[in-house]
CSV table of C-alpha atoms and ligand atoms in Angstrom, one decimal:
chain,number,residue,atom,x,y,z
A,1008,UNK,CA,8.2,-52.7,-3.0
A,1009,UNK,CA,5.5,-55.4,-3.1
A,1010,UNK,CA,5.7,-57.8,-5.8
A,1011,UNK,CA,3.0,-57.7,-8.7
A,1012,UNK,CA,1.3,-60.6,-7.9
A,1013,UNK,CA,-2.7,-61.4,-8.3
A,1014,UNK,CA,-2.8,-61.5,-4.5
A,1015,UNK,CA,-1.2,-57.7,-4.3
A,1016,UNK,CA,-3.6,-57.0,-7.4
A,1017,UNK,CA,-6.5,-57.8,-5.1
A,1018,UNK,CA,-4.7,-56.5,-1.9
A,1019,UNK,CA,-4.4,-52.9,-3.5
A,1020,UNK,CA,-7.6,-52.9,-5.0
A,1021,UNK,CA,-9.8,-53.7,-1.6
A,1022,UNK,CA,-7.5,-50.6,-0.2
A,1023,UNK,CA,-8.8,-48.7,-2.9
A,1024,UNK,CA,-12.5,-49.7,-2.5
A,1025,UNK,CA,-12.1,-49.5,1.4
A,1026,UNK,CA,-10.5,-45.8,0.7
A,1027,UNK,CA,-12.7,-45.0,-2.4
A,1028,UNK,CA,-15.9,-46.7,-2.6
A,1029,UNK,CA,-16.8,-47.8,1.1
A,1030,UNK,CA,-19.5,-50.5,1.9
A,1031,UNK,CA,-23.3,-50.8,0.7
A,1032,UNK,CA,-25.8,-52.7,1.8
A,1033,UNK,CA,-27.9,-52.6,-1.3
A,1034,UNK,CA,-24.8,-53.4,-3.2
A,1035,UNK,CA,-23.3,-56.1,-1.2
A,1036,UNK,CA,-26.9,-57.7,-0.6
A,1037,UNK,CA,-27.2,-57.8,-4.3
A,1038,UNK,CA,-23.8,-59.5,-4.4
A,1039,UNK,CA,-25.0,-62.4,-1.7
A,1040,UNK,CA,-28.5,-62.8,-3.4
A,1041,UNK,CA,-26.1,-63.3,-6.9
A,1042,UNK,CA,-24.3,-65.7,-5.3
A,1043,UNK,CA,-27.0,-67.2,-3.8
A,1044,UNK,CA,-28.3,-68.1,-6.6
A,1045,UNK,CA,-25.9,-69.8,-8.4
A,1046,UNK,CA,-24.6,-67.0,-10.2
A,1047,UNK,CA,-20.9,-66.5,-11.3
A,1048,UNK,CA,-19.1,-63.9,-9.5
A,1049,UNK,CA,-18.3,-62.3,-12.9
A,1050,UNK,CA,-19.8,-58.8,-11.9
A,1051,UNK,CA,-17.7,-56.0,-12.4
A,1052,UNK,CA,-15.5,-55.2,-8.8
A,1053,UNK,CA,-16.5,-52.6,-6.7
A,1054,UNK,CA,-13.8,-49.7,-7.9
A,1055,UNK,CA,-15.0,-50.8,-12.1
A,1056,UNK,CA,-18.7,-50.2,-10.9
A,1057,UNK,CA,-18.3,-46.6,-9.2
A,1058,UNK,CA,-16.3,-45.9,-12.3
A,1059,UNK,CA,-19.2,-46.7,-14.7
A,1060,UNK,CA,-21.3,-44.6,-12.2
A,1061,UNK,CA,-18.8,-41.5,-12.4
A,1062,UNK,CA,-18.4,-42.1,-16.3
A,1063,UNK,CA,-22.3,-41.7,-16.0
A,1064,UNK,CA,-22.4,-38.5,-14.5
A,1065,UNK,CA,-19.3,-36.8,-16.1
A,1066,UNK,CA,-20.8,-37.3,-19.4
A,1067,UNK,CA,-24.5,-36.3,-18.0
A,1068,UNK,CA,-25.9,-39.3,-19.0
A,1069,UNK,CA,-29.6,-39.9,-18.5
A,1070,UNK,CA,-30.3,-42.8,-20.8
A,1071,UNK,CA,-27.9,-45.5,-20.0
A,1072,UNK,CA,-28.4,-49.3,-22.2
A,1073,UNK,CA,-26.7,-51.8,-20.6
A,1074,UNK,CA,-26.5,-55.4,-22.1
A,1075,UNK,CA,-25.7,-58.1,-19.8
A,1076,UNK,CA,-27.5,-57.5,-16.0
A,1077,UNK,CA,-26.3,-61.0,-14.4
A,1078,UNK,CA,-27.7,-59.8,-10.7
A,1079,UNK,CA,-27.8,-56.2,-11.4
A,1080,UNK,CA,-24.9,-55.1,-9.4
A,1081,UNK,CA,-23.6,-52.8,-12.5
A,1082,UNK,CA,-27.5,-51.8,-13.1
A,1083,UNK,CA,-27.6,-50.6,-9.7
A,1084,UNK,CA,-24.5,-48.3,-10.1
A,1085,UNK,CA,-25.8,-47.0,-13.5
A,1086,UNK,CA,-29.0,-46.3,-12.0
A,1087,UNK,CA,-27.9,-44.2,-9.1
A,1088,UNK,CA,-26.2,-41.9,-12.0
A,1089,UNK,CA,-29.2,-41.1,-14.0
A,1090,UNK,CA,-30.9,-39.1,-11.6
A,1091,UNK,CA,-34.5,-39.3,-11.2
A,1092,UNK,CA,-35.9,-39.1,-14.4
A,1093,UNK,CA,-33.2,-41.0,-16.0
A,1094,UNK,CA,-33.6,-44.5,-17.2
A,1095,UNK,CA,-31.4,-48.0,-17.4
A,1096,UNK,CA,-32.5,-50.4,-19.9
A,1097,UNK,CA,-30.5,-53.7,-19.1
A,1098,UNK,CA,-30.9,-56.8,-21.6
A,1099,UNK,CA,-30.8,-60.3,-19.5
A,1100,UNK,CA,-30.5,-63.4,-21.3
A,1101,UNK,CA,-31.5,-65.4,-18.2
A,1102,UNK,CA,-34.8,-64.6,-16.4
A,1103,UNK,CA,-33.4,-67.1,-13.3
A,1104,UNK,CA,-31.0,-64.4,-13.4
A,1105,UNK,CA,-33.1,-61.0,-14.4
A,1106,UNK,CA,-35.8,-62.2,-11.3
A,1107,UNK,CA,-33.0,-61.9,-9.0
A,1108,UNK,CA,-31.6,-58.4,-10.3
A,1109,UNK,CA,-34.9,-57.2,-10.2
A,1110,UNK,CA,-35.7,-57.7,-6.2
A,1111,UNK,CA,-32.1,-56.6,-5.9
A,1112,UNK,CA,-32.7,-53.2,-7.8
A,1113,UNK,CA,-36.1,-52.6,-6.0
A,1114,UNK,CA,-34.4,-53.7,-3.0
A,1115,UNK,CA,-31.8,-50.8,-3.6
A,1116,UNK,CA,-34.6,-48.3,-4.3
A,1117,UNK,CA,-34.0,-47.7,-8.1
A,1118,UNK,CA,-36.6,-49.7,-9.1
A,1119,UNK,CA,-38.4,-46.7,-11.0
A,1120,UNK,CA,-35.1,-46.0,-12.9
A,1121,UNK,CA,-34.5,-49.9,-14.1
A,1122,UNK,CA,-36.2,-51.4,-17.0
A,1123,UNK,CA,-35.3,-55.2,-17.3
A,1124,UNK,CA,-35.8,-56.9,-20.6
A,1125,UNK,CA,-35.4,-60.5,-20.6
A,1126,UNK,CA,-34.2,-62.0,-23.6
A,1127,UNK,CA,-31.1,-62.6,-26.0
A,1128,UNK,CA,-29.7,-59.1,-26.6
A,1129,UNK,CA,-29.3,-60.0,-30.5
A,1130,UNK,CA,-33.2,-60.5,-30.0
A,1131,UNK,CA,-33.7,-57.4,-28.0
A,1132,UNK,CA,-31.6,-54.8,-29.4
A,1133,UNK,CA,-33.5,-54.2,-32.5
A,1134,UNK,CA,-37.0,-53.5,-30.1
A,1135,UNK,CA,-35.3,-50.8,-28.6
A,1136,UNK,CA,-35.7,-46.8,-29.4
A,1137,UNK,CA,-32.5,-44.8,-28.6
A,1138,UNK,CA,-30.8,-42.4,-27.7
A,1139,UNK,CA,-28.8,-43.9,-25.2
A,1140,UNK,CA,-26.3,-41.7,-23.7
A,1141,UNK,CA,-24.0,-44.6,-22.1
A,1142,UNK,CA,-24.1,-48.1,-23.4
A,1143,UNK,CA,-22.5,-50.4,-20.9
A,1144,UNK,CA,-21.6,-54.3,-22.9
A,1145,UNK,CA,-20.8,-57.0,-20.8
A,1146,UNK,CA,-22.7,-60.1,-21.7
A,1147,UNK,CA,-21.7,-63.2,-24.0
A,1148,UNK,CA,-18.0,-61.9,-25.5
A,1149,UNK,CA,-18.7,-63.8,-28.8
A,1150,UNK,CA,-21.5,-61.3,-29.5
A,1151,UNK,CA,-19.6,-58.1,-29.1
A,1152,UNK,CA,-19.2,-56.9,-32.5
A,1153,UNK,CA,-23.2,-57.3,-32.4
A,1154,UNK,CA,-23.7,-55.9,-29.5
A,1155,UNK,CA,-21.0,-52.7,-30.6
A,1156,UNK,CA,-23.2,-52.3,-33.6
A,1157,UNK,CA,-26.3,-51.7,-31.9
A,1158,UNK,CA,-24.7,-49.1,-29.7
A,1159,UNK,CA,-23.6,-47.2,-32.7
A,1160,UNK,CA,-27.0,-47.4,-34.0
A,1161,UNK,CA,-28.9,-46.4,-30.6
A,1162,UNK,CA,-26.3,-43.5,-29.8
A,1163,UNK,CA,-25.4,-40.6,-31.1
A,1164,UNK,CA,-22.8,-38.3,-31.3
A,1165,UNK,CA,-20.9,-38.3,-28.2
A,1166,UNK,CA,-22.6,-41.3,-26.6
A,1167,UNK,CA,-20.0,-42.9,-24.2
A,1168,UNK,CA,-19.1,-46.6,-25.0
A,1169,UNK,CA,-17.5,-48.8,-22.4
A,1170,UNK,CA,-16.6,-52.9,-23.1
A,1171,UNK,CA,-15.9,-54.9,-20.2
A,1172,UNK,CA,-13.1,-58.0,-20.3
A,1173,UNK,CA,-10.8,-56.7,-23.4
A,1174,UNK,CA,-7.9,-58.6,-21.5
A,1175,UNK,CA,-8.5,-61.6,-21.2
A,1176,UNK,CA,-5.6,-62.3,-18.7
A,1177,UNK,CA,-3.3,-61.9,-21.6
A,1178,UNK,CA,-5.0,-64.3,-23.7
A,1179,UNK,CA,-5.7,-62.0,-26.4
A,1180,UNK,CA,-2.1,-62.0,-27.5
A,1181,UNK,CA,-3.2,-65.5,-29.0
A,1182,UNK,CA,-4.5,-64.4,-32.2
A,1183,UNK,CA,-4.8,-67.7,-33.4
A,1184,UNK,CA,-6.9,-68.5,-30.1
A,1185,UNK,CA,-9.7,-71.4,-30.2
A,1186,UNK,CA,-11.1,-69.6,-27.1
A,1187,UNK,CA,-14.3,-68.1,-28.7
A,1188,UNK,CA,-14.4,-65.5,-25.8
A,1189,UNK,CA,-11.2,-64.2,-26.9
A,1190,UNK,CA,-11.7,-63.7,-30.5
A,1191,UNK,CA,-15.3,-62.1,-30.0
A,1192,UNK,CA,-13.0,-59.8,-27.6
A,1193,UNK,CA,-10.2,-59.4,-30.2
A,1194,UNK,CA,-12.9,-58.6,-33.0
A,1195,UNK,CA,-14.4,-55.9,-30.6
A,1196,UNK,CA,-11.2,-54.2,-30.7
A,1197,UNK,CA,-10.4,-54.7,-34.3
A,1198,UNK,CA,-13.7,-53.1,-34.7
A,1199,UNK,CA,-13.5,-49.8,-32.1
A,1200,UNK,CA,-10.1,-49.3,-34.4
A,1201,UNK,CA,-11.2,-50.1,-37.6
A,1202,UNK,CA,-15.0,-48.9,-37.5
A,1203,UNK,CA,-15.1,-45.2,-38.2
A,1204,UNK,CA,-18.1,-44.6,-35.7
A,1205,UNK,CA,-16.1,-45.2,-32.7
A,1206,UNK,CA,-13.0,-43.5,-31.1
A,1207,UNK,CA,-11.9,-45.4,-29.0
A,1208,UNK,CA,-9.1,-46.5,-26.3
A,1209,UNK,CA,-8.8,-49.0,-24.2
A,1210,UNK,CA,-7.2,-49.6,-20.2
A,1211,UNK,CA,-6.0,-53.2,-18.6
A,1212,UNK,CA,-7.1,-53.5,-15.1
A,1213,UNK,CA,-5.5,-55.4,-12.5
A,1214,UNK,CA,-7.1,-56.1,-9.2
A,1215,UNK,CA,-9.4,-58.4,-7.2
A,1216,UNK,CA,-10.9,-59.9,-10.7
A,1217,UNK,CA,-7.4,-60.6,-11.9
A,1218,UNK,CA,-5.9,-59.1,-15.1
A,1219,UNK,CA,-8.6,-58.1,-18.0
A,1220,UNK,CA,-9.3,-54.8,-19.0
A,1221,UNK,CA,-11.9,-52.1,-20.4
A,1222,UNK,CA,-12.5,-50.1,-23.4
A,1223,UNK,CA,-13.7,-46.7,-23.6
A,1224,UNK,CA,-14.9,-45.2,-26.5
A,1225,UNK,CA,-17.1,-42.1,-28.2
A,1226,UNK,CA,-19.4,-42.3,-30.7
A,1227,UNK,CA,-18.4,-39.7,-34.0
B,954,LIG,C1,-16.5,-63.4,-18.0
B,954,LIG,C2,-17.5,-62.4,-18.3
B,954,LIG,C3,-17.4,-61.2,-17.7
B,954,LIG,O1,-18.3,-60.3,-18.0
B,954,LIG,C4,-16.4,-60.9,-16.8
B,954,LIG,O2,-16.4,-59.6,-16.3
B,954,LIG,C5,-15.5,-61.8,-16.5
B,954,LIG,C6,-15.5,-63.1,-17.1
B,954,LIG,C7,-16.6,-64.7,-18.6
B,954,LIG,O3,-17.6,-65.0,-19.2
B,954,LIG,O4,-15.6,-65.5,-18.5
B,955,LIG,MG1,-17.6,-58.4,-17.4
């Protein structure tokens, strides 16, 4: 049996992706252009992003928020779920940033299905008109409790929920952690327990972004 080390993490998940996913040119230019620019390679990995995608279409949704774009690799997975009509409204704190995802959405041919708004999402959110089907967070951790709140208020009833990075690579054990990253991500989960809007759960993930996680919920 292999050990369980990060390099057999990644090992195991590329054979997945090679198996499952395959290769993209719009999705692996959008990761060069990302890094390219200066970007961190902090995008979710290829397996996480055609799992949004299929979470997408089990749940039929057409109206998909997603705060935090970085290059737009995620957007560009949402956005092939929605189908035609359907529409992605992704919040960018960084226009550097949100120029990039945009020629790399367009570039990918979902242009028409990609709204961009550039701005803090705490600044955003309360502009936007639901309902949003799917609300993807996976911006600025400290903000999640925010950002989980505005998805409770721009859903409805069965809207799908999903919170990357609840793992943390173990940190969140720490409760006492100065690491604001991990107490926005520990409040996020004291909150999808604790807040009756949201039933929720929540998988770790190992794999070629290390040890971290995701958290799944509904809205009531
Ligand atoms: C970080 C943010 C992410 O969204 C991610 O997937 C991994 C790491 C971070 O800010 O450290
Ligand atoms: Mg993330």
């Amino acid at each position: 049996m292999a050990d369980a080390t990060s390099q057999n993490w990644a090992a195991v998940d590329a054979l997945l992706a090679d198996t499952l996913v395959g290769h993209d040119p719009a999705l692996d230019a959008a990761l060069m252009a990302q890094q390219a620019a200066g970007m961190p390679d902090i995008e979710v990995s290829a397996v996480a992003g055609k799992f949004l995608h299929l979470l997408a279409r089990m749940s039929g949704a057409r109206r998909v928020l997603e705060i935090g774009t970085l290059g737009g690799y995620s957007t560009i997975w949402l956005a092939r779920a929605v189908g035609a009509e359907g529409r992605v409204v992704t919040i960018e704190a960084e226009a550097a940033n949100a120029a990039v995802a945009r020629e790399s959405i367009d570039a990918a041919g979902v242009g028409a299905q990609v709204d961009i708004r550039v701005g803090r999402a705490a600044d955003v959110l309360p502009t936007l008109v639901g309902e949003f089907d799917l609300v993807f967070i996976d911006a600025d951790k400290e903000s999640n409790t925010i950002y989980l709140d505005w998805a409770a208020r721009l859903g409805r009833p069965g809207t799908v929920v999903v919170l990357d990075n609840i793992g943390r690579n173990g940190d969140i054990l720490d409760s006492e952690s100065g690491d604001s990253m991990v107490q926005g991500t520990l409040n996020a989960l004291r909150m999808l327990g604790s807040d009756p809007r949201f039933d929720a759960t929540a998988l770790q993930t190992v794999g070629v972004k290390g040890w971290d996680g995701v958290a799944l919920a509904i809205l009531r």
